PDB file of C-alpha atoms in Angstrom:
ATOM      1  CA  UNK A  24     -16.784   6.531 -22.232  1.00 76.00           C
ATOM      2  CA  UNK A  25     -17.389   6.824 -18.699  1.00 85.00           C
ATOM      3  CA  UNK A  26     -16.442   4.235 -16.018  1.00 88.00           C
ATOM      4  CA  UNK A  27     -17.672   4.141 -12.240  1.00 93.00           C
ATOM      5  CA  UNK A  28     -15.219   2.137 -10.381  1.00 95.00           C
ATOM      6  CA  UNK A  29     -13.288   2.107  -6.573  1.00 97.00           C
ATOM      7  CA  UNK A  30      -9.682   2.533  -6.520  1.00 97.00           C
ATOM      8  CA  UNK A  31      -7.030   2.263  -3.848  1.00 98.00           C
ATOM      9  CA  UNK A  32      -4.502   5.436  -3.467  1.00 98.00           C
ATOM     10  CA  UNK A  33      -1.219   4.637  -3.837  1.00 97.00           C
ATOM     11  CA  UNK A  34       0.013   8.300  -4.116  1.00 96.00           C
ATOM     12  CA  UNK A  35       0.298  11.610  -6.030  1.00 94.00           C
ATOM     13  CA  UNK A  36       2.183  14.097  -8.043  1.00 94.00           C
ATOM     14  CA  UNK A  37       1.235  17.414  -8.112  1.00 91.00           C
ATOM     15  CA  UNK A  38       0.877  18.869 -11.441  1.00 90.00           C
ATOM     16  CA  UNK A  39      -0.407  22.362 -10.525  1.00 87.00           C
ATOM     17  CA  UNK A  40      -1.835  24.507  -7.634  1.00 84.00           C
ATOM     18  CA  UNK A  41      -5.344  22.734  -8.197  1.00 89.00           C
ATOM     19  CA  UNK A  42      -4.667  18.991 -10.339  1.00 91.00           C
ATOM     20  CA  UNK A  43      -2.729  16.105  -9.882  1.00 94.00           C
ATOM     21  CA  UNK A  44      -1.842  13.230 -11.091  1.00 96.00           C
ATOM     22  CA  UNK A  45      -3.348  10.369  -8.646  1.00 96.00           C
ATOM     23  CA  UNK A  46      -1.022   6.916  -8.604  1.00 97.00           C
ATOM     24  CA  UNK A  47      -3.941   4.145  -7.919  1.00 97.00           C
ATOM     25  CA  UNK A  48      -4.749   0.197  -8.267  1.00 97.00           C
ATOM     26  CA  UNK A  49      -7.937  -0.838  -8.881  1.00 96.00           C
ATOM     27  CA  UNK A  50     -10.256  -4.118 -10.212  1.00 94.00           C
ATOM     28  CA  UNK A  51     -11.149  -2.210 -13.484  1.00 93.00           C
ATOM     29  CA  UNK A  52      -7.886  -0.792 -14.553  1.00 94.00           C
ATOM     30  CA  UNK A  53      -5.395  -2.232 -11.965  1.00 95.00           C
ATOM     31  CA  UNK A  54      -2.098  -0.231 -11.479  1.00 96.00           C
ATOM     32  CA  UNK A  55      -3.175   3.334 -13.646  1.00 95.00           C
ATOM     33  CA  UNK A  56      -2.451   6.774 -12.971  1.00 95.00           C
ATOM     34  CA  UNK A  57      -5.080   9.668 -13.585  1.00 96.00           C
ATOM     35  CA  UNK A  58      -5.282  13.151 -13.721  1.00 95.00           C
ATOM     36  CA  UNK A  59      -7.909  14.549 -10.605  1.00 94.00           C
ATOM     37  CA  UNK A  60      -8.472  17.842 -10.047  1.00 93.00           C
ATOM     38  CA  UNK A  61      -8.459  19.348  -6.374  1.00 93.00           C
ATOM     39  CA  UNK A  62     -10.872  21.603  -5.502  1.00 91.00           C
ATOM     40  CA  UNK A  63     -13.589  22.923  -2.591  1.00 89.00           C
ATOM     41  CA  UNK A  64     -15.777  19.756  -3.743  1.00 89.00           C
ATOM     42  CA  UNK A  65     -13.444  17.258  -3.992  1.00 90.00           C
ATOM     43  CA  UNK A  66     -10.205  18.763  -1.776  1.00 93.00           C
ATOM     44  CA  UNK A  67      -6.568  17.102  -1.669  1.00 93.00           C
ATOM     45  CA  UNK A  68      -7.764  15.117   1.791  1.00 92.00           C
ATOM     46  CA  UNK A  69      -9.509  12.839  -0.349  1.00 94.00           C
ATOM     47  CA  UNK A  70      -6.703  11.883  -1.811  1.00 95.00           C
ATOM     48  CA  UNK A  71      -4.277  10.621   1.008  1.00 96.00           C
ATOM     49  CA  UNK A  72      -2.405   7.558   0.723  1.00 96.00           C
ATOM     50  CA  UNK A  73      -4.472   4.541   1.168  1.00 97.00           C
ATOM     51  CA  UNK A  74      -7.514   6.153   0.893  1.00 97.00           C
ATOM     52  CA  UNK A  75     -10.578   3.748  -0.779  1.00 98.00           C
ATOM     53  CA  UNK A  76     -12.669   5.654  -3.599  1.00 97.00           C
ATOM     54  CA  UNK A  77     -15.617   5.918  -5.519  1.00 96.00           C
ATOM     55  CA  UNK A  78     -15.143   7.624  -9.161  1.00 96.00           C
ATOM     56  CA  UNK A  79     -15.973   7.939 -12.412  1.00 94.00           C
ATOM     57  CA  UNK A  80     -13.196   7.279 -14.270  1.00 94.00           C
ATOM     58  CA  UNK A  81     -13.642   9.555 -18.237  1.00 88.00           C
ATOM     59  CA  UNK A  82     -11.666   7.336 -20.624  1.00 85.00           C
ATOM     60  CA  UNK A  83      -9.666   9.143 -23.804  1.00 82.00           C
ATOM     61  CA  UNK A  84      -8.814   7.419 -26.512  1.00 81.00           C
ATOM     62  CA  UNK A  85      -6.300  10.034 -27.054  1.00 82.00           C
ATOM     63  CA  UNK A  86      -4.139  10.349 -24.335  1.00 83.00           C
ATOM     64  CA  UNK A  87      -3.326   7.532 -22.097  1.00 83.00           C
ATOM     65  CA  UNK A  88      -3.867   9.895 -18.695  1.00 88.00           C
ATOM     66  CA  UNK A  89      -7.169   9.802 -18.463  1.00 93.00           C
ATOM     67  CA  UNK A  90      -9.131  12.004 -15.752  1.00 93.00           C
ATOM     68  CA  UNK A  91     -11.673  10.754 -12.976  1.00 94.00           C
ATOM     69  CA  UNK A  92     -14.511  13.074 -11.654  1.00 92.00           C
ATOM     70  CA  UNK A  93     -16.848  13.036  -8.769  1.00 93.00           C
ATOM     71  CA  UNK A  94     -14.447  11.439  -6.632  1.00 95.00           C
ATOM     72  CA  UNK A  95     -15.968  10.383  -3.105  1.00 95.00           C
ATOM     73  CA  UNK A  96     -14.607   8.240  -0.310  1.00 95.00           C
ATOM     74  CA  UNK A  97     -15.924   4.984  -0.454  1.00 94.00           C
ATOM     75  CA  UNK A  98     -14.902   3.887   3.270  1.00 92.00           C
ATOM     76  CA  UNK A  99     -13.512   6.485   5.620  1.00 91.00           C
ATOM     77  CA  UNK A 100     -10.565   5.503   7.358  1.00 95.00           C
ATOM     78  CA  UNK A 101     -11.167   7.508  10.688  1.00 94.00           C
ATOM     79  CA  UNK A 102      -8.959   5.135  13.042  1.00 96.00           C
ATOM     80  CA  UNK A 103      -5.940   5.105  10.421  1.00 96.00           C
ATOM     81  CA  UNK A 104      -6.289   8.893  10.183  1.00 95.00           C
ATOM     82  CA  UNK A 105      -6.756   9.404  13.888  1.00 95.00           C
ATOM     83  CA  UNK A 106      -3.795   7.716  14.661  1.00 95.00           C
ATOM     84  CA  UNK A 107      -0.270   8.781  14.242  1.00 94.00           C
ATOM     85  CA  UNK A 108       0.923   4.872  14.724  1.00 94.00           C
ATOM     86  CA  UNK A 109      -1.337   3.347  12.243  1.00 96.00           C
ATOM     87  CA  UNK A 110      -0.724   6.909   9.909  1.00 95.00           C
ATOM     88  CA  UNK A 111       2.957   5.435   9.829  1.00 96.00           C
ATOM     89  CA  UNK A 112       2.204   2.435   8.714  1.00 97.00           C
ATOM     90  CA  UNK A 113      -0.677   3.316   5.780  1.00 97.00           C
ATOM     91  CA  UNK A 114       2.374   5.892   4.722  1.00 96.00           C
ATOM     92  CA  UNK A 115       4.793   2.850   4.642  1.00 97.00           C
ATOM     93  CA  UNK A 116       2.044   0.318   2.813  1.00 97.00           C
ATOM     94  CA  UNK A 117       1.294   2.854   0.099  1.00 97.00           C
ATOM     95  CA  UNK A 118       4.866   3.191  -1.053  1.00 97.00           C
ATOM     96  CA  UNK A 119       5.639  -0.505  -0.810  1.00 97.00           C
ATOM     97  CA  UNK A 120       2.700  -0.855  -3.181  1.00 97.00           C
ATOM     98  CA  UNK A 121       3.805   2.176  -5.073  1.00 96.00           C
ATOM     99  CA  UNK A 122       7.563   0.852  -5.983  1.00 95.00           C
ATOM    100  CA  UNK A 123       6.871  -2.636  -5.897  1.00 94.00           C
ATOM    101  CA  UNK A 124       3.829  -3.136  -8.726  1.00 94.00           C
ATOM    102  CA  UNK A 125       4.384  -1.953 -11.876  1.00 91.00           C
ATOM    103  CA  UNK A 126       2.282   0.456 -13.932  1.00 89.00           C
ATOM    104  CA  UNK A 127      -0.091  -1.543 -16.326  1.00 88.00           C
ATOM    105  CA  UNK A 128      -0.379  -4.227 -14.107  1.00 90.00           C
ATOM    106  CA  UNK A 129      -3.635  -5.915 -13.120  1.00 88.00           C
ATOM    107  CA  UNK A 130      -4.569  -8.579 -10.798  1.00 89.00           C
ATOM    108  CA  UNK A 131      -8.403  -8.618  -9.247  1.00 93.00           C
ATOM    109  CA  UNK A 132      -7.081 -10.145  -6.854  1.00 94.00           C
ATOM    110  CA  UNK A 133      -4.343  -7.969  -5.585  1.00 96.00           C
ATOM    111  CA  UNK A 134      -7.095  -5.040  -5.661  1.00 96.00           C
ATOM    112  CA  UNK A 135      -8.935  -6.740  -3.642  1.00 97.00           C
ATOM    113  CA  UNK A 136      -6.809  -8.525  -1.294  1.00 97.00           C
ATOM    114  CA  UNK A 137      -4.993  -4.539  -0.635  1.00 97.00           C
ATOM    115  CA  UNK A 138      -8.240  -3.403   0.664  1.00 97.00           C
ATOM    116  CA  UNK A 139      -9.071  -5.633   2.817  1.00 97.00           C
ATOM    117  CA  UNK A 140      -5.804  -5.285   4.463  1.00 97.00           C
ATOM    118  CA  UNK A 141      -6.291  -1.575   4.608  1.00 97.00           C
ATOM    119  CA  UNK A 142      -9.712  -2.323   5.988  1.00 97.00           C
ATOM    120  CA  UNK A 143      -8.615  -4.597   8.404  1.00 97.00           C
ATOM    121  CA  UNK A 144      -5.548  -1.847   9.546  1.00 97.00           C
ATOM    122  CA  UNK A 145      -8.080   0.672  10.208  1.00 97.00           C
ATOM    123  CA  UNK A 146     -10.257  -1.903  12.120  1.00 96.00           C
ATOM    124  CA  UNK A 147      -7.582  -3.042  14.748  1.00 94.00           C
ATOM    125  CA  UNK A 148      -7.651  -1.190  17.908  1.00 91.00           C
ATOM    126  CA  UNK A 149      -4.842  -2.579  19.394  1.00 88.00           C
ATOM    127  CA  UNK A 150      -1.297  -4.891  18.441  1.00 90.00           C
ATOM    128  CA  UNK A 151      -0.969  -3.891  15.115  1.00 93.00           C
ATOM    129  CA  UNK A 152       2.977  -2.833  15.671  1.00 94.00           C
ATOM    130  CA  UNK A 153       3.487  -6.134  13.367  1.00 96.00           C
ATOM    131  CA  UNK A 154       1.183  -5.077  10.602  1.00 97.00           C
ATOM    132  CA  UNK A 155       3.533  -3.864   7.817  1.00 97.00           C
ATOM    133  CA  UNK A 156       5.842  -7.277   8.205  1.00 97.00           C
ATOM    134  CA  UNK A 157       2.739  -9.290   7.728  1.00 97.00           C
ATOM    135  CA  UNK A 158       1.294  -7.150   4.762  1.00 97.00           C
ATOM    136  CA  UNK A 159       4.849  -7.384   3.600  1.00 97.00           C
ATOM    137  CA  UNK A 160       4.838 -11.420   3.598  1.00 95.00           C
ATOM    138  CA  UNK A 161       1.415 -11.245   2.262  1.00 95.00           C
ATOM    139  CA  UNK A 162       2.183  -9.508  -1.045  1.00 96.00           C
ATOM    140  CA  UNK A 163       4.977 -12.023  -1.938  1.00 93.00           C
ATOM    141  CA  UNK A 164       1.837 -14.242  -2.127  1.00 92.00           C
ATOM    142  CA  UNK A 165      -0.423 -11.988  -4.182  1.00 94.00           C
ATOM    143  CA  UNK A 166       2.600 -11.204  -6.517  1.00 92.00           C
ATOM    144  CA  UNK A 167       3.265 -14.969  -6.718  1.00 89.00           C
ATOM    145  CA  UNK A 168       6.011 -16.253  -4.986  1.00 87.00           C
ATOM    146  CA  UNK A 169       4.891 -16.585  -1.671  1.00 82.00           C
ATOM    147  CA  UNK A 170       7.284 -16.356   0.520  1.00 85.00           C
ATOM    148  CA  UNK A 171       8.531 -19.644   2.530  1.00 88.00           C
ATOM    149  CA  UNK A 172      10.867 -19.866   5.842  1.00 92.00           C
ATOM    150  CA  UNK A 173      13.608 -21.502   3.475  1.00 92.00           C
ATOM    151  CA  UNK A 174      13.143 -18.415   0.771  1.00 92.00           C
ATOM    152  CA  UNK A 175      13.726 -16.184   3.426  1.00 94.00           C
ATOM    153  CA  UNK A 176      16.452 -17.630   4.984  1.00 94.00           C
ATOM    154  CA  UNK A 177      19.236 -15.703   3.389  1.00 94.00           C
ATOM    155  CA  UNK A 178      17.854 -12.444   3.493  1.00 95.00           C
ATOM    156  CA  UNK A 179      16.848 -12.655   7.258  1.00 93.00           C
ATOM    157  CA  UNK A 180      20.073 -13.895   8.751  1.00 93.00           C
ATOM    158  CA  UNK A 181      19.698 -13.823  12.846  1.00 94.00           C
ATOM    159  CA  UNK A 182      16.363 -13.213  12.768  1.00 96.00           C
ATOM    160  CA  UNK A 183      15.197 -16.204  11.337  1.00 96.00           C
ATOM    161  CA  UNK A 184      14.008 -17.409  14.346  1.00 95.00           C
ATOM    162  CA  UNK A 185      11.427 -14.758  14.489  1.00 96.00           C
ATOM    163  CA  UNK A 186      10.458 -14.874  10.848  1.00 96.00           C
ATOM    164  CA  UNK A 187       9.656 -18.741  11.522  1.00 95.00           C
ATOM    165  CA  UNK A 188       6.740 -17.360  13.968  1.00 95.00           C
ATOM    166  CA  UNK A 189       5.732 -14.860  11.553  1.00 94.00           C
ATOM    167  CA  UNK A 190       4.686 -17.353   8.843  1.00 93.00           C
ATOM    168  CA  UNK A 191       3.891 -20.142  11.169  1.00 93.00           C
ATOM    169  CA  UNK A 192       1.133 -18.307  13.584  1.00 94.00           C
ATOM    170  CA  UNK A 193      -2.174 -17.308  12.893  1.00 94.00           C
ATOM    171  CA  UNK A 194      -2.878 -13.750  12.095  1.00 93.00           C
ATOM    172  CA  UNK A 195      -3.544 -12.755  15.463  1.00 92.00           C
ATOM    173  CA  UNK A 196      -0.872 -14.700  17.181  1.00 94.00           C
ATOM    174  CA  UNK A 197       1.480 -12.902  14.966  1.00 95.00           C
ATOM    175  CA  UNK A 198       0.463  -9.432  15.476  1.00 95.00           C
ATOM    176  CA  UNK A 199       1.154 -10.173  18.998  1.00 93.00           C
ATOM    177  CA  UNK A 200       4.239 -11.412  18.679  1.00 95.00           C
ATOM    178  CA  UNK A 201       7.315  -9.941  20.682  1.00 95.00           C
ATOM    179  CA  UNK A 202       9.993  -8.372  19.135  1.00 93.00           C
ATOM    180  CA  UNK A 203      12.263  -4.970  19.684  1.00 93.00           C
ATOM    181  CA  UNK A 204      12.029  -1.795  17.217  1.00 92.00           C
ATOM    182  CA  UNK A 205      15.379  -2.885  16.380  1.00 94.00           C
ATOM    183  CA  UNK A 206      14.315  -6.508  14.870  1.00 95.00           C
ATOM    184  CA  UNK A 207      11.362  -5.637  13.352  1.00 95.00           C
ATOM    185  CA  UNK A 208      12.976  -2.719  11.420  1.00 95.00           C
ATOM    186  CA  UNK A 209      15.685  -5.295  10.353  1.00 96.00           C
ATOM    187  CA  UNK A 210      12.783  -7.933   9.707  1.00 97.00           C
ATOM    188  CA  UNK A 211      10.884  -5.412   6.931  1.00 96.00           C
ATOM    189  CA  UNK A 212      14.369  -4.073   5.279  1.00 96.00           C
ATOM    190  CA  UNK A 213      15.271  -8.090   4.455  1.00 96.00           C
ATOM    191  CA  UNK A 214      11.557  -8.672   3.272  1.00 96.00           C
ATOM    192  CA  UNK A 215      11.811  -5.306   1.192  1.00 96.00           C
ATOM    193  CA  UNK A 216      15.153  -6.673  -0.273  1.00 95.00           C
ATOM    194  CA  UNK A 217      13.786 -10.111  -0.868  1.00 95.00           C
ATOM    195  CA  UNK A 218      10.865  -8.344  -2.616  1.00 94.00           C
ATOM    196  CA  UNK A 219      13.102  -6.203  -4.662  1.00 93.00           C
ATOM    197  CA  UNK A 220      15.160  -9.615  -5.934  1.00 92.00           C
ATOM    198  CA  UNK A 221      12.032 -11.287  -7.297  1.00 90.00           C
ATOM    199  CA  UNK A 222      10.418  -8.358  -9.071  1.00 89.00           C
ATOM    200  CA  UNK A 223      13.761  -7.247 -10.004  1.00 87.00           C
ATOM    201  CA  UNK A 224      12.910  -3.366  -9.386  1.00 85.00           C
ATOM    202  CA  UNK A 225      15.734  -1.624  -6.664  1.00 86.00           C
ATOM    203  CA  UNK A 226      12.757  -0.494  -4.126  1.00 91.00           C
ATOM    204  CA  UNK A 227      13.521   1.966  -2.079  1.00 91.00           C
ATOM    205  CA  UNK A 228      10.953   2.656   0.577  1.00 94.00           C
ATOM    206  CA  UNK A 229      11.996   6.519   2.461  1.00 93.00           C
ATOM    207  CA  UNK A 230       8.683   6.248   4.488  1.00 95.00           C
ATOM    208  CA  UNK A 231      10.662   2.895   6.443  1.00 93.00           C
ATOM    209  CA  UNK A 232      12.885   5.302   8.807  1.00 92.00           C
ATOM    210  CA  UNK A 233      10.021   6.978   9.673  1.00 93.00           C
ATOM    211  CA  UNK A 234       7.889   4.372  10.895  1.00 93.00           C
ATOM    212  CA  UNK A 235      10.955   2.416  12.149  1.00 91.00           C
ATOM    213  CA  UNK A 236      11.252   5.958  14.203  1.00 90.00           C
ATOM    214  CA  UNK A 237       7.961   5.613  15.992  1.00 90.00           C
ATOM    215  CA  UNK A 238       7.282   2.306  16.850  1.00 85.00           C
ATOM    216  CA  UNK A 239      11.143   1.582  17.953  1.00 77.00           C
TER     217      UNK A 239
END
């Protein structure tokens, strides 16, 4: 049977010079990896983290990798590509999302609510150095233990203070809101730990010193 649905990119594994095995959420089969294959028609730059996609998803009732075909990007994310800032962040989303929910999962509204953040990412042109700390207090939400200023409290330490005006502005006012490389490094490593104690899953997110690298 043969399934047309839009999945979110989480990442990849290369199995050979022209397949791989894409790492994706979606509304249909939530978190589910599949097998793609790369070639002039369908090359690995569709396949970037992040990246929003049409496909048709061949189901097997004999293997439980199942391969999608006539993949196509179902928004381009020109601004997120175009910039090496917002390329950073996508990079640090993707494996957040990637460590953090578990294969099998599936949650309609977690699809969902991941795009439009990704969406809204590519749509900012400006102020979007606090992006990843709000995405990262969103998705205690979506998982279901949204995150309060007492919850956070021990993992934050010093910058409490801060975190307070993170959860207490509106969107906007908090992407605007001050803070040094420094803080807001030490801001996403306590929400990545406080993530880690309530899924119970060590998550390790490499893609951090990077983007803690350039927008310090």
């Amino acid at each position: 049977m043969n399934t047309r649905t839009v999945m979110l990119v989480l990442s990849l594994t290369k199995i050979r010079e022209n397949a791989v095995v894409l790492h994706t959420l979606s509304r249909d089969f939530g978190r589910r990896s599949f097998i793609a294959t790369v070639s002039r028609t369908t090359p690995m730059a569709l396949f970037l983290p992040l990246n929003i996609l049409d496909a048709e998803v061949s189901e097997n009732p004999r293997s439980s990798l199942w391969r999608i075909r006539n993949v196509s990007l179902s928004h381009p994310l020109n601004s997120i590509r175009s910039d090496v800032y917002k390329n950073a962040i996508a990079l640090f989303v993707s494996e957040v999302l990637y460590r953090t929910v578990r294969e099998g999962m599936e949650s309609e509204s977690l699809f969902d609510w991941c795009c439009k953040s990704v969406l809204e990412l590519d749509a900012l042109q400006s102020d979007f150095s606090n992006f990843h700390l709000l995405f990262l207090l969103g998705l205690t939400s979506q998982l279901g233990f949204e995150a309060s200023v007492e919850d956070l409290a021990p993992f934050v330490g010093e910058n409490l203070g801060v975190v307070k005006e993170l959860v207490s502005l509106p969107v906007a006012g908090a992407l605007l809101l001050p803070m040094s490389g420094r803080t807001r490094n030490d801001i996403a490593q306590s929400l990545i730990l406080y993530l880690s104690r309530h899924t119970e899953t060590a998550i390790n997110v490499q893609s951090l010193k990077v983007l803690s690298e350039v927008l310090r």
